[in-house]
PDB file of C-alpha atoms in Angstrom:
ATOM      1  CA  UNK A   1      75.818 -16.736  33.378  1.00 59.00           C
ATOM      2  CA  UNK A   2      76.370 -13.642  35.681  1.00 70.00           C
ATOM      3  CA  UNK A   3      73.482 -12.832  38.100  1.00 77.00           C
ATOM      4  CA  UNK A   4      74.542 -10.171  40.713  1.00 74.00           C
ATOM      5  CA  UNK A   5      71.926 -10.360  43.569  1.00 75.00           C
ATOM      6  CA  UNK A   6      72.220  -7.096  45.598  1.00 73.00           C
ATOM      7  CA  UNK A   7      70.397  -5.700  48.941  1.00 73.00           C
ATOM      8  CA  UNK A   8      71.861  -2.500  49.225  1.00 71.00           C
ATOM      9  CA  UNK A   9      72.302  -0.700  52.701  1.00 82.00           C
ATOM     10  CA  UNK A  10      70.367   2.304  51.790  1.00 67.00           C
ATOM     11  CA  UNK A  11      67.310   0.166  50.992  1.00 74.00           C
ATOM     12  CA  UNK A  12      65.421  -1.869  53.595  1.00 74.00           C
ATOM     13  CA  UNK A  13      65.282  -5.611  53.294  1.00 73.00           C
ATOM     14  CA  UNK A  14      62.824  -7.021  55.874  1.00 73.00           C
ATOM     15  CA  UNK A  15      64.086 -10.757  55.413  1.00 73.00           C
ATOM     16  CA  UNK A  16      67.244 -12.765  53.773  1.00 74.00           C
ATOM     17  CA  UNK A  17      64.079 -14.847  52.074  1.00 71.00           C
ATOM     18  CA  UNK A  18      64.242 -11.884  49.460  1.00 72.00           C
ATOM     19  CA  UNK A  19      67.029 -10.000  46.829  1.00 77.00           C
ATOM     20  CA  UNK A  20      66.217  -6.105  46.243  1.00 74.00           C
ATOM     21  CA  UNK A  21      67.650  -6.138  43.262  1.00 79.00           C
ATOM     22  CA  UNK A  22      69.271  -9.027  40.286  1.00 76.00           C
ATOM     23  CA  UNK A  23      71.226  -8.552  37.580  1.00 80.00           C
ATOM     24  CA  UNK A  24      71.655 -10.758  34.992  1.00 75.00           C
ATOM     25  CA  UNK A  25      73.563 -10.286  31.336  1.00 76.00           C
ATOM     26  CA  UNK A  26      74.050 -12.518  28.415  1.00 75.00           C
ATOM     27  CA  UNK A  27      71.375 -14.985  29.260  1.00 76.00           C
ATOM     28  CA  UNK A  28      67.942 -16.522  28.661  1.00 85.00           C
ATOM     29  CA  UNK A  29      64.650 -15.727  30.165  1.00 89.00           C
ATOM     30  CA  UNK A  30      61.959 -18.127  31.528  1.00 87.00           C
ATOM     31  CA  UNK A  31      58.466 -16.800  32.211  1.00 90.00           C
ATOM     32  CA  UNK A  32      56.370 -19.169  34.108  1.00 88.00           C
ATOM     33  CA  UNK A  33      52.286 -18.633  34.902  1.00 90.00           C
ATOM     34  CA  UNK A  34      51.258 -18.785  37.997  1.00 90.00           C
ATOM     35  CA  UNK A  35      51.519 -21.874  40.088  1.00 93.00           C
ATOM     36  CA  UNK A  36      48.701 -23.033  42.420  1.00 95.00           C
ATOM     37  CA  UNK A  37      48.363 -26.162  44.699  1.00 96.00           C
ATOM     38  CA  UNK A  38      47.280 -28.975  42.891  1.00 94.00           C
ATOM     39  CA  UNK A  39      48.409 -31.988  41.579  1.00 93.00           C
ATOM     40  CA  UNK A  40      48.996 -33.165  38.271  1.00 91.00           C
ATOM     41  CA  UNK A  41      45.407 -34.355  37.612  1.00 92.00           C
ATOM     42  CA  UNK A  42      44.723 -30.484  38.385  1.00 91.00           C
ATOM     43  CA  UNK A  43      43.355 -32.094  42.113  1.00 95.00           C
ATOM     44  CA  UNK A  44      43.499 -29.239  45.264  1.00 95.00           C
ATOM     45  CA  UNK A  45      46.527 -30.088  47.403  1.00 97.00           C
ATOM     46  CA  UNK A  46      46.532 -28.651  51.202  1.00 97.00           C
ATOM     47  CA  UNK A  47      42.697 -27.317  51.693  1.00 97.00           C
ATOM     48  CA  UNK A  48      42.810 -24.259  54.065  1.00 96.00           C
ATOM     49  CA  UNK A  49      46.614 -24.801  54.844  1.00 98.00           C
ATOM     50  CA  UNK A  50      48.883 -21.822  53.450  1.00 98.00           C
ATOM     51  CA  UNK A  51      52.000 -24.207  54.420  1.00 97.00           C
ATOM     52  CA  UNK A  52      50.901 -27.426  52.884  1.00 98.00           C
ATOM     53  CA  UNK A  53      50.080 -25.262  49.344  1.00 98.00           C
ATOM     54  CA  UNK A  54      53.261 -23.883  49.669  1.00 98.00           C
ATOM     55  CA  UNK A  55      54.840 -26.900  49.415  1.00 97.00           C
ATOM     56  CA  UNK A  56      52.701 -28.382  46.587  1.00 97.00           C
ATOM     57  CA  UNK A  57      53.682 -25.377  44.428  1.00 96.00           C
ATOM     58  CA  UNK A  58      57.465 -25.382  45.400  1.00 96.00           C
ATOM     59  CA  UNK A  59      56.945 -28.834  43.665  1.00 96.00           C
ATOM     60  CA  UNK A  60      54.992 -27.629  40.904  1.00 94.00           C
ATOM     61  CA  UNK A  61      57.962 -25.203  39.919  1.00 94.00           C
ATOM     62  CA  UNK A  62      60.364 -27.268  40.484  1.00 94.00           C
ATOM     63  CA  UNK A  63      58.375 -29.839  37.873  1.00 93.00           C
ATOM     64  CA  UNK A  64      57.838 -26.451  35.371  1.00 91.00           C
ATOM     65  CA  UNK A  65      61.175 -25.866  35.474  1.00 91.00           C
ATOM     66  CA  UNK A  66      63.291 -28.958  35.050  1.00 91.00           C
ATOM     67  CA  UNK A  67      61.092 -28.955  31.905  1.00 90.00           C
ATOM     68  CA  UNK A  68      63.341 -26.106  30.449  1.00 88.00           C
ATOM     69  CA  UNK A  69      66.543 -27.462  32.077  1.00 90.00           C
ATOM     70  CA  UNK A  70      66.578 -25.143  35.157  1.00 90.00           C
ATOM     71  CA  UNK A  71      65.835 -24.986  39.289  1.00 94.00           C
ATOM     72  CA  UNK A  72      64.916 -22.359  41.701  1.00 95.00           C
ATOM     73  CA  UNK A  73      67.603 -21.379  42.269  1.00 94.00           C
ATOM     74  CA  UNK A  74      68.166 -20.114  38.482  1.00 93.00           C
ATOM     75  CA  UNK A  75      64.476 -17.541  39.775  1.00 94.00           C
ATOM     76  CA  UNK A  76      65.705 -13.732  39.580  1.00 92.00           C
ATOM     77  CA  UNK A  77      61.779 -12.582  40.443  1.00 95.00           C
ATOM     78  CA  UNK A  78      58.681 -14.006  41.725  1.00 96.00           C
ATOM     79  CA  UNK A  79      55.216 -12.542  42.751  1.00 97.00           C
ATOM     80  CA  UNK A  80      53.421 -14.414  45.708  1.00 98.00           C
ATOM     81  CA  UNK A  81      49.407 -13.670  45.638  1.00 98.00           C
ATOM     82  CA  UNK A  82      48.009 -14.737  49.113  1.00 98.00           C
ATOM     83  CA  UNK A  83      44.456 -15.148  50.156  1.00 98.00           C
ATOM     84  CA  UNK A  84      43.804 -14.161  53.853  1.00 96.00           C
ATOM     85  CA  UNK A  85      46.971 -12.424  54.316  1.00 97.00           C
ATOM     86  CA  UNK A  86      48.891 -11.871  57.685  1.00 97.00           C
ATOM     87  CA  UNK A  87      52.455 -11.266  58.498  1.00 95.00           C
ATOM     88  CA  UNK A  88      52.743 -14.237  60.831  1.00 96.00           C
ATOM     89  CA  UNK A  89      52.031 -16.565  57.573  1.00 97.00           C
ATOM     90  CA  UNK A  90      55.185 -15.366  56.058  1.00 95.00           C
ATOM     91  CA  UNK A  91      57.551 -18.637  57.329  1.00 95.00           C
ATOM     92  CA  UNK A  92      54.698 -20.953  56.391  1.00 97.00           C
ATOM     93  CA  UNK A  93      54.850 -19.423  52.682  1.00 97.00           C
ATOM     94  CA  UNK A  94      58.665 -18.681  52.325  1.00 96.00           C
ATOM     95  CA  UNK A  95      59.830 -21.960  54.193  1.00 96.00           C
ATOM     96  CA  UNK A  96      58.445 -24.322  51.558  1.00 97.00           C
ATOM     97  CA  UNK A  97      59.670 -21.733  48.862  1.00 96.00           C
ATOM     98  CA  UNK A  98      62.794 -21.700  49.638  1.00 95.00           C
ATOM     99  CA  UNK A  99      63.650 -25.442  50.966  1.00 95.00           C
ATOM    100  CA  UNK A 100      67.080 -25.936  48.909  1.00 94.00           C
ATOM    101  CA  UNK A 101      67.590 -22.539  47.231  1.00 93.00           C
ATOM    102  CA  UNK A 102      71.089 -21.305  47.714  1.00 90.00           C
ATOM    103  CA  UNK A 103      70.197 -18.021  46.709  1.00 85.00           C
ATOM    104  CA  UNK A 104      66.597 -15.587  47.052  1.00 88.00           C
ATOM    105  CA  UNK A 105      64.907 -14.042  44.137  1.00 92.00           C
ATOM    106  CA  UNK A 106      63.599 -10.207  43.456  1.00 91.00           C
ATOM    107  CA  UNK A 107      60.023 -10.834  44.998  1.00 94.00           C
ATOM    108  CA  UNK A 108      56.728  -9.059  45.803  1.00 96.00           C
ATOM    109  CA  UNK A 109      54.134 -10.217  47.985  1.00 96.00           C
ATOM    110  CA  UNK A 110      50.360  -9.253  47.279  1.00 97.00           C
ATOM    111  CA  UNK A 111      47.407  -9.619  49.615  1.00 97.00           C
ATOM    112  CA  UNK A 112      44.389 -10.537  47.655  1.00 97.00           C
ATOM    113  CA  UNK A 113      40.785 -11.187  48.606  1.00 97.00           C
ATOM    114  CA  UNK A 114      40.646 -14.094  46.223  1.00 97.00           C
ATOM    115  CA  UNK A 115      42.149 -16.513  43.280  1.00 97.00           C
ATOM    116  CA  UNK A 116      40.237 -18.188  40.682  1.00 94.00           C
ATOM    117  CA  UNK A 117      38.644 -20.936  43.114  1.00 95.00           C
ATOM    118  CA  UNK A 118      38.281 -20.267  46.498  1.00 96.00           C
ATOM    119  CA  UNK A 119      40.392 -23.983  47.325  1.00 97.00           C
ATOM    120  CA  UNK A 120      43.565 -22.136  46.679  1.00 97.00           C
ATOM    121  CA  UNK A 121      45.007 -19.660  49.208  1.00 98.00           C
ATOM    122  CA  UNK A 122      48.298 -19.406  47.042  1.00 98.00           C
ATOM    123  CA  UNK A 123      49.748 -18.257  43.608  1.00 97.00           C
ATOM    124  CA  UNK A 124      53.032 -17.774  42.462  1.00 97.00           C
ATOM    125  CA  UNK A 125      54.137 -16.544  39.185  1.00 95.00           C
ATOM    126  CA  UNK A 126      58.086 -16.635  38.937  1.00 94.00           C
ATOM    127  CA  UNK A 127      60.820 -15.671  36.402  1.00 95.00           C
ATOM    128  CA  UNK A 128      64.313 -17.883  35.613  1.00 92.00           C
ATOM    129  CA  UNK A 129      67.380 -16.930  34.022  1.00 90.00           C
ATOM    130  CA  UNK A 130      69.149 -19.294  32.006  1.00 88.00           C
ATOM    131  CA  UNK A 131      72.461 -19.251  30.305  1.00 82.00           C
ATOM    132  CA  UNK A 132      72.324 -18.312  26.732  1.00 73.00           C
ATOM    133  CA  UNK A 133      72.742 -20.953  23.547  1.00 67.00           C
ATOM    134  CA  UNK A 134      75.949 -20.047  22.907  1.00 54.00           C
ATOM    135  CA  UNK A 135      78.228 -17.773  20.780  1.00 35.00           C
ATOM    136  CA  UNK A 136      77.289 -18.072  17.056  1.00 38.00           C
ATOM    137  CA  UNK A 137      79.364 -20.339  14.320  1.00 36.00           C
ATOM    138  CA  UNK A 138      81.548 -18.546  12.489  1.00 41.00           C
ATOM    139  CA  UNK A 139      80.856 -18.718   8.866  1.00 40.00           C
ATOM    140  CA  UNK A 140      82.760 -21.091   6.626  1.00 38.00           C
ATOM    141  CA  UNK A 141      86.129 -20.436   5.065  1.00 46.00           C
ATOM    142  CA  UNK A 142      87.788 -22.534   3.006  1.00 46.00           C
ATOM    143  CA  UNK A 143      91.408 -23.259   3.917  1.00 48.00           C
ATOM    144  CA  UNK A 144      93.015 -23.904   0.231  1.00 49.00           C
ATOM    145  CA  UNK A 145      92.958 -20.912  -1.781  1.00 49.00           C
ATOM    146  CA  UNK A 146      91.238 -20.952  -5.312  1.00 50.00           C
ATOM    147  CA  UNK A 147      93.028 -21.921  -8.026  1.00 53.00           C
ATOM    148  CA  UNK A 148      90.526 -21.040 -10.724  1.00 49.00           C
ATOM    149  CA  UNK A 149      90.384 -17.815 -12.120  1.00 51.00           C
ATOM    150  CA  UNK A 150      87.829 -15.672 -13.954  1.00 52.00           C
ATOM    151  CA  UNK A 151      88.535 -13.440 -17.170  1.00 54.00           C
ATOM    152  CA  UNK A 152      89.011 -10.180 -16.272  1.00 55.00           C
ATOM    153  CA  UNK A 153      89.072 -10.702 -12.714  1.00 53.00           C
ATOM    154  CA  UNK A 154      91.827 -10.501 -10.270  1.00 53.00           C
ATOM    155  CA  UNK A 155      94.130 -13.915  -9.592  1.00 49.00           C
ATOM    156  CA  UNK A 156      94.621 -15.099  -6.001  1.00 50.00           C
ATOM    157  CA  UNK A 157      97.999 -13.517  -6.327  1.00 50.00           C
ATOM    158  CA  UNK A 158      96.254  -9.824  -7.019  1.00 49.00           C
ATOM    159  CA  UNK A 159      96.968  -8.983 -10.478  1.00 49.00           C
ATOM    160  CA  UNK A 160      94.425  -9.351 -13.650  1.00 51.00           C
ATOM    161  CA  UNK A 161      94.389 -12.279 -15.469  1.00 56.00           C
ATOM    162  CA  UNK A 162      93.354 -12.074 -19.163  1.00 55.00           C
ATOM    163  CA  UNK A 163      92.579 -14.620 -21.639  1.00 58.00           C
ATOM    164  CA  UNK A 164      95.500 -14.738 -24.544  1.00 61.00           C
ATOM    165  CA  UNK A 165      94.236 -12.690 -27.649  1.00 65.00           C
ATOM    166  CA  UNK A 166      93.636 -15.031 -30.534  1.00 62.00           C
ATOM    167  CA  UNK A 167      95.935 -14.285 -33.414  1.00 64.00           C
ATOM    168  CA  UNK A 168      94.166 -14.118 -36.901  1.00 61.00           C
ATOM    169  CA  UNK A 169      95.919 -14.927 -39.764  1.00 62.00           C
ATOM    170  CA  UNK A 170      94.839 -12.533 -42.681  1.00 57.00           C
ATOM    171  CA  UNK A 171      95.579 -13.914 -46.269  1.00 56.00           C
ATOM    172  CA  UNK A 172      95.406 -11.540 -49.612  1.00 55.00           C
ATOM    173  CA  UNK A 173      92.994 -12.861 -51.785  1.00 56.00           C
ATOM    174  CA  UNK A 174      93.932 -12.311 -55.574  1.00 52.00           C
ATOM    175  CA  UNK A 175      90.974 -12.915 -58.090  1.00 51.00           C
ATOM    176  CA  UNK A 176      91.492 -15.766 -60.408  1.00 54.00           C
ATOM    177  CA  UNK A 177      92.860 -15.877 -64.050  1.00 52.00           C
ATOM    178  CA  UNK A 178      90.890 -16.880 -67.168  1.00 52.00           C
ATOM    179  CA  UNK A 179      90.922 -20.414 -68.081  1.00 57.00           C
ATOM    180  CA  UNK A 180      94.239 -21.089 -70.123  1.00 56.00           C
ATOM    181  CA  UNK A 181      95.643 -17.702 -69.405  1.00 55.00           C
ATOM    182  CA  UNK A 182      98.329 -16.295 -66.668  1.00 55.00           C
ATOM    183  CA  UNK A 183      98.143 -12.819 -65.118  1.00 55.00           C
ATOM    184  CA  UNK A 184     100.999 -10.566 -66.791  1.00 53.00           C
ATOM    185  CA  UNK A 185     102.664  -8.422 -64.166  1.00 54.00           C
ATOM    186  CA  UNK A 186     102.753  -4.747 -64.590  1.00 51.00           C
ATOM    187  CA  UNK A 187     106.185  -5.160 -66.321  1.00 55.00           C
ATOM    188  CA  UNK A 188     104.746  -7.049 -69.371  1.00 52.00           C
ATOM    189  CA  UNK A 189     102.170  -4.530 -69.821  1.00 48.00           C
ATOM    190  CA  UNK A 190     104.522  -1.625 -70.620  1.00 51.00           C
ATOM    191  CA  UNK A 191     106.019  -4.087 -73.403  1.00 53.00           C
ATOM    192  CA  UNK A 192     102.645  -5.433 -74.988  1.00 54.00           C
ATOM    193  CA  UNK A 193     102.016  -4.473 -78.936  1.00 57.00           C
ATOM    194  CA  UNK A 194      99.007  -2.343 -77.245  1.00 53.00           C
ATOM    195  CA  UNK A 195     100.843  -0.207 -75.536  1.00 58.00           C
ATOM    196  CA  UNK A 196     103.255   0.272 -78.106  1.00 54.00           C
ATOM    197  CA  UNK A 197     100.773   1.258 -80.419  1.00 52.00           C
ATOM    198  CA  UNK A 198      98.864   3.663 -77.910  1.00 57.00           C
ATOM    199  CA  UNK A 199     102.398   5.791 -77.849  1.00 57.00           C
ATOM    200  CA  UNK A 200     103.177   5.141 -81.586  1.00 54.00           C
ATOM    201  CA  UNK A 201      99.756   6.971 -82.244  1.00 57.00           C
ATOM    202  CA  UNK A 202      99.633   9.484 -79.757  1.00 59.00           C
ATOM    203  CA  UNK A 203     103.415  10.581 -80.846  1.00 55.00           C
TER     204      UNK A 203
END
């Protein structure tokens, strides 16, 4: 899964805590909500203490995340909301946040007058970048060609096949003689007594 972290020279980076910009291709992305201090009964964790709810959601992400197989340090952005800001509460945040992460994340850092209930001084909303599911199957082939073949269509070996033409055997049909009697041929007609009469009359 590439992810190019990069902090360029031309751009100021105030801390090593933070990336400028990532980079990632060919991968998954994991959108988390924001993460306050509490426990998992939903109980505040570290009343008044930026540091100690810190901690409580570095836990609470790592929790979120192992639920989708992934750590911190798989984070390309995150957007810390702090009540009460100061810059001198910036190692008491980031420490926590980055206990065990090999690599920092794209992040922004808001100072806000207020979260949802005024026990949490922290809220961080983070992205992760996971490695995608993988190239896709390759559709199946089978590895014996066809031996059947189809009227009119073309054989495995490329040329037509057609079904044999049915050879039909035609017989003459003669009609039937009287009862008793045979057929003369033309030959005994010009020799009956009729015919010898016809010319005997007509002479």
């Amino acid at each position: 899964m590439p992810v190019n972290r990069v902090s360029p020279p031309s751009v100021h980076n105030p801390s090593d805590q933070i990336s400028q910009v990532v980079t990632v291709e060919g991968t998954r992305l994991v959108h988390l909500s924001g993460q306050v201090a509490w426990d998992a009964q939903g109980r505040p964790v570290g009343l008044g203490d930026h540091e100690a709810q810190a901690a409580q959601i570095a836990r609470n992400l790592d929790a979120a995340l192992a639920a989708v197989g992934a750590t911190r340090n798989d984070i390309i952005e995150e957007t810390v909301y702090v009540v009460d800001y100061t810059p001198k509460l910036l190692p008491a945040i980031f420490g926590p946040l980055r206990a065990g992460v090999s690599e920092a994340p794209a992040s922004t850092l808001v100072g806000v007058p207020a979260l949802f209930a005024p026990e949490y001084l922290l809220e961080v909303q983070v992205v992760a970048a996971l490695p995608g599911r993988g190239a896709m199957t390759e559709p199946y082939r089978p590895t014996t060609p066809q031996r059947t073949s189809v009227p009119g269509h073309a054989s495995p070996t490329g040329s037509a096949r057609h079904p044999p033409r049915a050879k039909i055997k035609i017989s003459k049909r003669h009609s039937p003689a009287a009862p008793g009697r045979t057929r003369p041929s033309p030959r005994d007609w010009s020799a009956s007594p009729w015919r010898l009469w016809r010319r005997w009359a007509c002479a």
